[in-house]
mmCIF file of C-alpha atoms in Angstrom:
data_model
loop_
_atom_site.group_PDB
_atom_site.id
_atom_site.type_symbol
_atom_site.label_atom_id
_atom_site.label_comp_id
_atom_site.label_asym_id
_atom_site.label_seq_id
_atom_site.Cartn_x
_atom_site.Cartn_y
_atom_site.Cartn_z
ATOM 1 C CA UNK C 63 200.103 44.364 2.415
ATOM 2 C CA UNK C 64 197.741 47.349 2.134
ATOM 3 C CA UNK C 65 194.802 44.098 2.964
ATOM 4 C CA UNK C 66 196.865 43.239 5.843
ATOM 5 C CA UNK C 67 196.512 46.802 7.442
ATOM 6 C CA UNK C 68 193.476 47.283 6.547
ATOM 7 C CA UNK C 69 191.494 44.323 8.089
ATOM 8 C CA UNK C 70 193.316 45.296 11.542
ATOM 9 C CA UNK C 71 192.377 48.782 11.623
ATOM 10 C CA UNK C 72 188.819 47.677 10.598
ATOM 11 C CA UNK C 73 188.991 45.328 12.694
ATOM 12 C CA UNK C 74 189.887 47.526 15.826
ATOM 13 C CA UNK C 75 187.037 50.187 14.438
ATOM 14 C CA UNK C 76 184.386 47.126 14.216
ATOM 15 C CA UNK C 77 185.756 46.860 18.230
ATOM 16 C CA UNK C 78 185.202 49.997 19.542
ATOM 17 C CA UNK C 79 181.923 50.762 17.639
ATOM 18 C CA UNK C 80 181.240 47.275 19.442
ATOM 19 C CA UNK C 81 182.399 48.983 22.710
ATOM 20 C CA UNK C 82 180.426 52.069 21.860
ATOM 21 C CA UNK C 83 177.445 50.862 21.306
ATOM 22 C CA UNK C 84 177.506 48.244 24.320
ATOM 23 C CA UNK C 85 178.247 51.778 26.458
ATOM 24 C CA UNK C 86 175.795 53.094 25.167
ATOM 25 C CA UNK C 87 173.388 50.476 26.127
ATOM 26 C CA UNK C 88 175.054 50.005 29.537
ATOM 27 C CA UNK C 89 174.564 53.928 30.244
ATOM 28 C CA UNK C 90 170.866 53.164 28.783
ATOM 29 C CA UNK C 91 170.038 50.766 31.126
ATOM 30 C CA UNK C 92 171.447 52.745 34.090
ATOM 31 C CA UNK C 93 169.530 55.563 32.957
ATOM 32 C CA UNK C 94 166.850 53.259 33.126
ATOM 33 C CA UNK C 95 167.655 51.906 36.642
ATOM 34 C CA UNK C 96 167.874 55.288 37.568
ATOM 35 C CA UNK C 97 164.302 56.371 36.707
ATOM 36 C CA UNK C 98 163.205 53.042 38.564
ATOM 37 C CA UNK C 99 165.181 53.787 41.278
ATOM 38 C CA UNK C 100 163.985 57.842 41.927
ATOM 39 C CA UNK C 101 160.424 56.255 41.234
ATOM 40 C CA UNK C 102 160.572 53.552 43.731
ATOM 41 C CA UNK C 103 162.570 56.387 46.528
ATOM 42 C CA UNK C 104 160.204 59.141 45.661
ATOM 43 C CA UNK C 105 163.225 61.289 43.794
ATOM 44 C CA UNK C 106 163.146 62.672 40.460
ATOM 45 C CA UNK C 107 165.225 61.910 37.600
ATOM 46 C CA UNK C 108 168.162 64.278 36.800
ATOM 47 C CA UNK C 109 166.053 64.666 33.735
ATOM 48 C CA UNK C 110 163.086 66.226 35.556
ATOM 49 C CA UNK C 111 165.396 68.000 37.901
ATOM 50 C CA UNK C 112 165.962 70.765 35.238
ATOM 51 C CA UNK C 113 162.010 70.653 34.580
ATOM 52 C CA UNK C 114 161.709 71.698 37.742
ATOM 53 C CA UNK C 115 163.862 74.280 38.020
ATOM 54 C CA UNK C 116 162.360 75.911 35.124
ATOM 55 C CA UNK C 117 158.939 75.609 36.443
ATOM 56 C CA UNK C 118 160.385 76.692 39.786
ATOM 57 C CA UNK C 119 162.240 79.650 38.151
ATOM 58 C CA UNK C 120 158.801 80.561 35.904
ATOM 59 C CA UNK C 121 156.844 80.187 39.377
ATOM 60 C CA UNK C 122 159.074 82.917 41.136
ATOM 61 C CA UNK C 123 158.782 85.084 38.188
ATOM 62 C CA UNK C 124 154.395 84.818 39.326
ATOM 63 C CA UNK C 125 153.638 87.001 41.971
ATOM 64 C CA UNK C 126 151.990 85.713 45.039
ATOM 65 C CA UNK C 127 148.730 85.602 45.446
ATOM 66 C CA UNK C 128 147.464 86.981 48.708
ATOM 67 C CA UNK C 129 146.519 84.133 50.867
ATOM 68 C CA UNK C 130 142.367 84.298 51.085
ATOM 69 C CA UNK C 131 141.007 85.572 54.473
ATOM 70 C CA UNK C 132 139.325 83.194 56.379
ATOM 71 C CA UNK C 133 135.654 84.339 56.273
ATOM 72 C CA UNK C 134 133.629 85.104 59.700
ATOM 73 C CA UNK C 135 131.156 83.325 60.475
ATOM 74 C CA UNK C 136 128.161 84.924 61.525
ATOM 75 C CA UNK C 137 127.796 84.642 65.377
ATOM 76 C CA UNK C 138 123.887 82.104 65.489
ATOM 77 C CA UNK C 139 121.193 84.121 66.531
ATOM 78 C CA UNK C 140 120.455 82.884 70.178
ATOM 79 C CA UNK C 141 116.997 80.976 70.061
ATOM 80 C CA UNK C 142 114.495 82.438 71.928
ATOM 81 C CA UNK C 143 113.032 80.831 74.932
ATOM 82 C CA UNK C 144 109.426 80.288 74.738
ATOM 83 C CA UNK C 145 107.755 81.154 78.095
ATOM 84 C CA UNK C 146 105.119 78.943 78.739
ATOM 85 C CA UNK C 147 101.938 81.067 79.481
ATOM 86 C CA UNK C 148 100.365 80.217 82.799
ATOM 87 C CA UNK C 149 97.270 78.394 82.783
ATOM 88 C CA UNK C 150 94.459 81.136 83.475
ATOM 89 C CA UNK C 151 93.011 79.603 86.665
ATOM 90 C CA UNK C 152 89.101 80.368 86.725
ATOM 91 C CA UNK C 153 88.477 82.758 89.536
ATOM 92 C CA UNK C 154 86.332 81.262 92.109
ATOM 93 C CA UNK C 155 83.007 83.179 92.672
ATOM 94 C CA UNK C 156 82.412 84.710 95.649
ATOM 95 C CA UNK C 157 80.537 82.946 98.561
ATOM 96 C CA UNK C 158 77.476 84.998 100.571
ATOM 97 C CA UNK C 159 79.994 86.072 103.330
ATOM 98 C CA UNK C 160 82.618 87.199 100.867
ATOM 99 C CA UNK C 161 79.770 90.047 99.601
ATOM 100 C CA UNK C 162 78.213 90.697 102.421
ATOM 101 C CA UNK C 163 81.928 91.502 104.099
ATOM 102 C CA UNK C 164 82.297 93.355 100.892
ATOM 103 C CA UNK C 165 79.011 95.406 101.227
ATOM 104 C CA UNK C 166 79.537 96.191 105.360
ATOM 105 C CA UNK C 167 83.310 97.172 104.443
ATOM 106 C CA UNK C 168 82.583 99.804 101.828
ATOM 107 C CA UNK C 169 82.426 103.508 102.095
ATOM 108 C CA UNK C 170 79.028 104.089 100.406
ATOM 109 C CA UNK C 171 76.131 104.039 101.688
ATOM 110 C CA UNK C 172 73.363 101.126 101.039
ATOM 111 C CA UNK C 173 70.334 103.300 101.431
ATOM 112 C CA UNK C 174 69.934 106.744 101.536
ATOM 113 C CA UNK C 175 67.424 108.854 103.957
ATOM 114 C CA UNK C 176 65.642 111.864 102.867
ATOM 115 C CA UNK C 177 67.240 115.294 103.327
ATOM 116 C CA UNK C 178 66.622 117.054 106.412
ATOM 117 C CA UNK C 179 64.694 120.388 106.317
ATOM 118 C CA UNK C 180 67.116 123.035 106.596
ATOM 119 C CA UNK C 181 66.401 125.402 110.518
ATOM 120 C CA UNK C 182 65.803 128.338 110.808
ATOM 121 C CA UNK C 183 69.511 129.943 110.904
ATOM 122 C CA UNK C 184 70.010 127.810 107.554
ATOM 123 C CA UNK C 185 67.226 129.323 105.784
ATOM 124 C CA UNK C 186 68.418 132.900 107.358
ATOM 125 C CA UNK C 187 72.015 131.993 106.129
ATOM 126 C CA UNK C 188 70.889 131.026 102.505
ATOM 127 C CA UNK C 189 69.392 134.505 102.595
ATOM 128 C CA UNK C 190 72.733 136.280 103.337
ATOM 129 C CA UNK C 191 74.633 134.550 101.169
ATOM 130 C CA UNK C 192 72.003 135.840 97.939
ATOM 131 C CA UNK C 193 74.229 138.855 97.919
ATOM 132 C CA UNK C 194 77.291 137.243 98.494
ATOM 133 C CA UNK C 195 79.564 137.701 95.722
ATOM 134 C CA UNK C 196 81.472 134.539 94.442
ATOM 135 C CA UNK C 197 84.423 134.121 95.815
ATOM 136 C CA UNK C 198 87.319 133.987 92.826
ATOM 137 C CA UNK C 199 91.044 133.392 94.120
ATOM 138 C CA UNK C 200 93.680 136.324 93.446
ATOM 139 C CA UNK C 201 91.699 139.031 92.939
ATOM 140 C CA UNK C 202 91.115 141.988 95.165
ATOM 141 C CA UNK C 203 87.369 141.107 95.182
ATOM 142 C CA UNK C 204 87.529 138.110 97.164
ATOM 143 C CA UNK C 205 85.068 137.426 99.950
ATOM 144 C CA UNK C 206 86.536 135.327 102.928
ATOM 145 C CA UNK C 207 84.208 132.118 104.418
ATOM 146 C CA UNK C 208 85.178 132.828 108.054
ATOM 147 C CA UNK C 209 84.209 136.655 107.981
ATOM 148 C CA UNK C 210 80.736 136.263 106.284
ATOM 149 C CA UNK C 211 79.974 133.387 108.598
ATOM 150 C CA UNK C 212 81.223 136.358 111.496
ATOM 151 C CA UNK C 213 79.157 138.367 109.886
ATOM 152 C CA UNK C 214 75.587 136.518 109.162
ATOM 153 C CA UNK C 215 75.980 135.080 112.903
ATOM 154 C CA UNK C 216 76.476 138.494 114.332
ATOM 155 C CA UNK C 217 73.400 139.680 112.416
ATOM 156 C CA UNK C 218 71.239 136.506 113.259
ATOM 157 C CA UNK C 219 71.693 137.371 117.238
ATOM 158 C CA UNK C 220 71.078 141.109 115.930
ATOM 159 C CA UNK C 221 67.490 140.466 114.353
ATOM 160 C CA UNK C 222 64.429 140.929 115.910
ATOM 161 C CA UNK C 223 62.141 137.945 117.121
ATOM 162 C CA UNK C 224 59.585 139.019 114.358
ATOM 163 C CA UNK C 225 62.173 138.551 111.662
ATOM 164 C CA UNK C 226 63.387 135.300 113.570
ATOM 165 C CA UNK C 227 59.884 134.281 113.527
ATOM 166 C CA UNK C 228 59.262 134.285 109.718
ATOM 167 C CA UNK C 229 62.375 131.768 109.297
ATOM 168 C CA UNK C 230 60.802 129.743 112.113
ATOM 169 C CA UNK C 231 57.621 129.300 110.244
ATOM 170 C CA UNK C 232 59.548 128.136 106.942
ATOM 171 C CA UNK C 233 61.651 125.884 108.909
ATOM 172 C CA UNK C 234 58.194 124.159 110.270
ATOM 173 C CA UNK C 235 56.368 123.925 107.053
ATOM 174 C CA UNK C 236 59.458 122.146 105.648
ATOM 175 C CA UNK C 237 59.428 119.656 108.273
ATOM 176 C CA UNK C 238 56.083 118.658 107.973
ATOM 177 C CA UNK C 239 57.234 118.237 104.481
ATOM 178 C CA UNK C 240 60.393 116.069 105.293
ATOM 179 C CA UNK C 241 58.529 113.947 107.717
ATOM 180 C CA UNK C 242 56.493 113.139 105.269
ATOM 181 C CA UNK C 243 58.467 112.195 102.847
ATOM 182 C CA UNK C 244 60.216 109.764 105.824
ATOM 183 C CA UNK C 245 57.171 108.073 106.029
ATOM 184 C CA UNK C 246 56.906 107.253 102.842
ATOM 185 C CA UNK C 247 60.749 106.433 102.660
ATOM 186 C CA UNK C 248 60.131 103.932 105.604
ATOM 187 C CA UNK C 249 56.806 102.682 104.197
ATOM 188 C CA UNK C 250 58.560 101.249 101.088
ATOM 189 C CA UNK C 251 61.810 100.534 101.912
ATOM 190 C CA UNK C 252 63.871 97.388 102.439
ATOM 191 C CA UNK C 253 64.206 96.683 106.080
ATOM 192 C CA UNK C 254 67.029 94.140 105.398
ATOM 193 C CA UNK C 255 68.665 96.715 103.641
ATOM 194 C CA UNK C 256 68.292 98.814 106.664
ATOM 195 C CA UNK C 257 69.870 96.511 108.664
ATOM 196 C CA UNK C 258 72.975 95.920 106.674
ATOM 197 C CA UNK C 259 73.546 99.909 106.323
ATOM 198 C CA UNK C 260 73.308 100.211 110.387
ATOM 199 C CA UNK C 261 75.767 97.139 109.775
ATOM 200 C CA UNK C 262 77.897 99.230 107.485
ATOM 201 C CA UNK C 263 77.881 101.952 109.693
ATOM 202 C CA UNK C 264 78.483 100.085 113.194
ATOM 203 C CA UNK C 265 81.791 99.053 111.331
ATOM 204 C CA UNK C 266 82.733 102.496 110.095
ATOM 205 C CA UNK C 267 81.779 104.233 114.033
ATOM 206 C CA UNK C 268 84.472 101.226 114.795
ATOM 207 C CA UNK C 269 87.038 102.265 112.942
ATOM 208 C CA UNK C 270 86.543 105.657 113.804
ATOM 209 C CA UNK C 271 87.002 104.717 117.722
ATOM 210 C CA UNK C 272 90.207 103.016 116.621
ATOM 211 C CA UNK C 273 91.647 105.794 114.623
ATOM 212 C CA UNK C 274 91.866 104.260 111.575
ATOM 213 C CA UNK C 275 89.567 106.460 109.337
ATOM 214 C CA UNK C 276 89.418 110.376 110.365
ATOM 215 C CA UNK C 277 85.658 111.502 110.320
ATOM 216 C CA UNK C 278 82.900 111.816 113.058
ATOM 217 C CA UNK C 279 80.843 109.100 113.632
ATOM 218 C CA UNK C 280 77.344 108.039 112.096
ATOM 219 C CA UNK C 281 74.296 107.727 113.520
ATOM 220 C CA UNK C 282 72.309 105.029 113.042
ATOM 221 C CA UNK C 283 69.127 104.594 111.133
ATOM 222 C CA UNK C 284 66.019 104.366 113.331
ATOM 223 C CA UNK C 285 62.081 104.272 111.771
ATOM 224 C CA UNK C 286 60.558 107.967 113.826
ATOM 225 C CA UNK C 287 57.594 106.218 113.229
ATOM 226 C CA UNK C 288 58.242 102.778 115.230
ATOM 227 C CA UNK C 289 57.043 102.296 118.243
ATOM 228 C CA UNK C 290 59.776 103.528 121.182
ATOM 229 C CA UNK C 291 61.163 101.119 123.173
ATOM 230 C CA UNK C 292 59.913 101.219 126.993
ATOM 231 C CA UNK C 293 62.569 102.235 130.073
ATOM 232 C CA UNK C 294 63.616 99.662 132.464
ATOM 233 C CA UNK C 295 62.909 99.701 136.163
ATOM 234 C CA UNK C 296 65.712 101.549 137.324
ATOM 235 C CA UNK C 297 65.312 104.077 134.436
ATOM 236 C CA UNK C 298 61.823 104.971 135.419
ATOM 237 C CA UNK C 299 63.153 104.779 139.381
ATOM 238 C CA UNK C 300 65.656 107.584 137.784
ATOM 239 C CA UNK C 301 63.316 109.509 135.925
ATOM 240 C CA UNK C 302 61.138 110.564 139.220
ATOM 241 C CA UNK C 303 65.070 111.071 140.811
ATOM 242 C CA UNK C 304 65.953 113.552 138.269
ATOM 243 C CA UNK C 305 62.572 115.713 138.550
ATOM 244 C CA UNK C 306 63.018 118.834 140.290
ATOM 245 C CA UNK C 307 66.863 119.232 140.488
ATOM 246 C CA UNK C 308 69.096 122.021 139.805
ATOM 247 C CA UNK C 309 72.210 120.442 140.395
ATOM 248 C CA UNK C 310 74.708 118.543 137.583
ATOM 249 C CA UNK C 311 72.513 115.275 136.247
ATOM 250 C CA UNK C 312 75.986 113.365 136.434
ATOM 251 C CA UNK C 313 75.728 113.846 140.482
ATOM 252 C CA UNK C 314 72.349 113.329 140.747
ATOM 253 C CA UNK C 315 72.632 109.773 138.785
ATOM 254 C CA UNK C 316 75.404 108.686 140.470
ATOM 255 C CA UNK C 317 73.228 109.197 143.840
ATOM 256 C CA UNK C 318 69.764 107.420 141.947
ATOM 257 C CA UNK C 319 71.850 104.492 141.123
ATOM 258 C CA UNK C 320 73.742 103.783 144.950
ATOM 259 C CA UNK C 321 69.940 104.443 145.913
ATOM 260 C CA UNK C 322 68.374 101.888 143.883
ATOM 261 C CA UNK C 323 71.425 99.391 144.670
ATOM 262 C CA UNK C 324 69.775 99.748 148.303
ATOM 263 C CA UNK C 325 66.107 99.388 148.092
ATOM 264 C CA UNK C 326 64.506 96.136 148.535
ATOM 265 C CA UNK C 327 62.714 94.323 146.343
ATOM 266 C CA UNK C 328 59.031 95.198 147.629
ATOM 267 C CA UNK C 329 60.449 98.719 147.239
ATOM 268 C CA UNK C 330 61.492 98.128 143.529
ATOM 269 C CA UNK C 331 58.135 95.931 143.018
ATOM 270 C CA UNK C 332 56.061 99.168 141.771
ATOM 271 C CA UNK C 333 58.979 100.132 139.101
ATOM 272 C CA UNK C 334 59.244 96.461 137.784
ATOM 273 C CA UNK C 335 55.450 96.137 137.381
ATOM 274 C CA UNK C 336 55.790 99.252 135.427
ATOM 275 C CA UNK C 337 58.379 98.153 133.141
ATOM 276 C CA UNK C 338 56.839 94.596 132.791
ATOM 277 C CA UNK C 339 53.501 96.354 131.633
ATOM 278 C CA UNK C 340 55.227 98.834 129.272
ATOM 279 C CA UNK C 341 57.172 96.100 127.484
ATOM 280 C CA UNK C 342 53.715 93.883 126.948
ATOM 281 C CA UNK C 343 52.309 96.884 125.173
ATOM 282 C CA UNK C 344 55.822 97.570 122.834
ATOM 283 C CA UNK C 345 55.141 93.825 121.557
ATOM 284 C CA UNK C 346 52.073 94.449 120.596
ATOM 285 C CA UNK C 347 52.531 98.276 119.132
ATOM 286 C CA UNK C 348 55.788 96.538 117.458
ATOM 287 C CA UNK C 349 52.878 93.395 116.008
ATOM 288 C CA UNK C 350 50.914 96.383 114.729
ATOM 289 C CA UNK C 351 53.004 98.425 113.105
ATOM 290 C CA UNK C 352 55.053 95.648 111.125
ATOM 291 C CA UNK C 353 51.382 94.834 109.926
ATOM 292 C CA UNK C 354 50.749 97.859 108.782
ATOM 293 C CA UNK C 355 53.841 98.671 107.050
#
């Protein structure tokens, strides 16, 4: 009877152990399915769901770290431009014009004359001014130009033709001196640089006429010892005019030249022969003296 019981009851265990383990496989293979399934759909397992919240929960208990500041970049250097250097173009030399332009336009002189023998007055003023204190600016000492020249011109009309006399002689003996020493000067120097200083100094007297450089003008250089140049007709017509009268030369030229406007030709035959004659001889005194020099 017991047998009977028994077998049923073991019978009904052997069933649900049966039924327990085939759960347990079924729930096994939906687990499995499951992890498939959140593999293939990108979602976790319920299993790793509570790794992650642990992780999660440890990764709140970190603190942040700052987030890194970008670093600046350093700003590039601009490059710097190179300049090409100009080509040094060679400077072109200077024709015969361009120097002799530059030796007529400039302000010093090309040849130089002897100094002049100092007059009379000069030498008298040199004297005078032996004694004359230097003049020094600010001080109560100070000697004026103006009133010493006032005072040496009043005492050069004062002195006495003896006195006036001496200076005369040393005034001569120094321009037998100085016209000696233009002889020589002449003798030896370069007539074509003569020529290009009365050049230089035709071009300076120009600019003085047009007001462009503020100085008198300059004389030109002429040899003393060259032969003169003869008058014309009508000058030697005006010379025998002008001897004998009192009245203002301008007057008396102005009446020589409507005069010699008039005569005739025989009449101005004896001044032109003159002339004609005079000129022969400066060619040949001119021949001569080149010669010599």
């Amino acid at each position: 009877m017991l047998s009977r019981v028994l077998i049923p009851l073991s019978r009904v265990a052997v069933g649900r152990f049966a039924l327990g383990v085939r759960g347990f496989g079924a729930s096994a293979l939906v687990s499995k399915t499951a992890v498939k399934a959140a593999a293939i759909g990108g979602k976790k397992p319920a299993a790793t769901k509570a790794k992650t919240a642990v992780k999660a929960k440890s990764a709140a208990a970190k603190p942040k770290r700052a987030a890194a500041k970008p670093k600046k970049r350093a700003a590039a250097k601009p490059k710097k431009r190179v300049v090409a250097k100009p080509k040094r173009v060679a400077a072109k030399k200077p024709t015969k014009s361009d120097l002799h332009e530059k030796v007529i336009n400039s302000t010093r002189p090309i040849v130089k004359l002897p100094k002049q023998a100092p007059s009379a007055y000069s030498l008298f003023i040199r004297d005078r001014w032996k004694n004359v204190e230097p003049r020094e600016e600010g001080t109560e000492q100070a000697v004026a130009f103006a009133a010493v020249a006032r005072e040496t011109s009043s005492a050069w009309k004062a002195l006495s033709d003896a006195g006036k006399h001496q200076y005369m002689k040393q005034s001569d003996a120094l321009r037998s001196q100085q016209a000696q020493a233009v002889r020589q000067w002449w003798a030896g120097v370069d007539r074509g640089q003569v020529a290009l200083e009365n050049q230089r100094r035709r071009r300076y007297n120009r600019r003085v006429a047009q007001k462009l450089v503020k100085g008198p003008r300059m004389p030109l250089l002429r040899d003393p010892l060259a032969p003169k140049r003869p008058s014309s007709a009508f000058f030697l017509f005006m010379k025998e005019r002008l001897v004998g009268t009192t009245g203002p030369i301008s007057e008396t030229a102005k009446a020589a030249s409507a005069e010699w406007k008039s005569l005739a030709e025989a009449a101005k035959a004896p001044y032109v022969a003159k002339a004609v004659a005079a000129s022969a001889a400066y060619k040949t005194a001119v021949a001569k003296y080149a010669s010599s020099s």
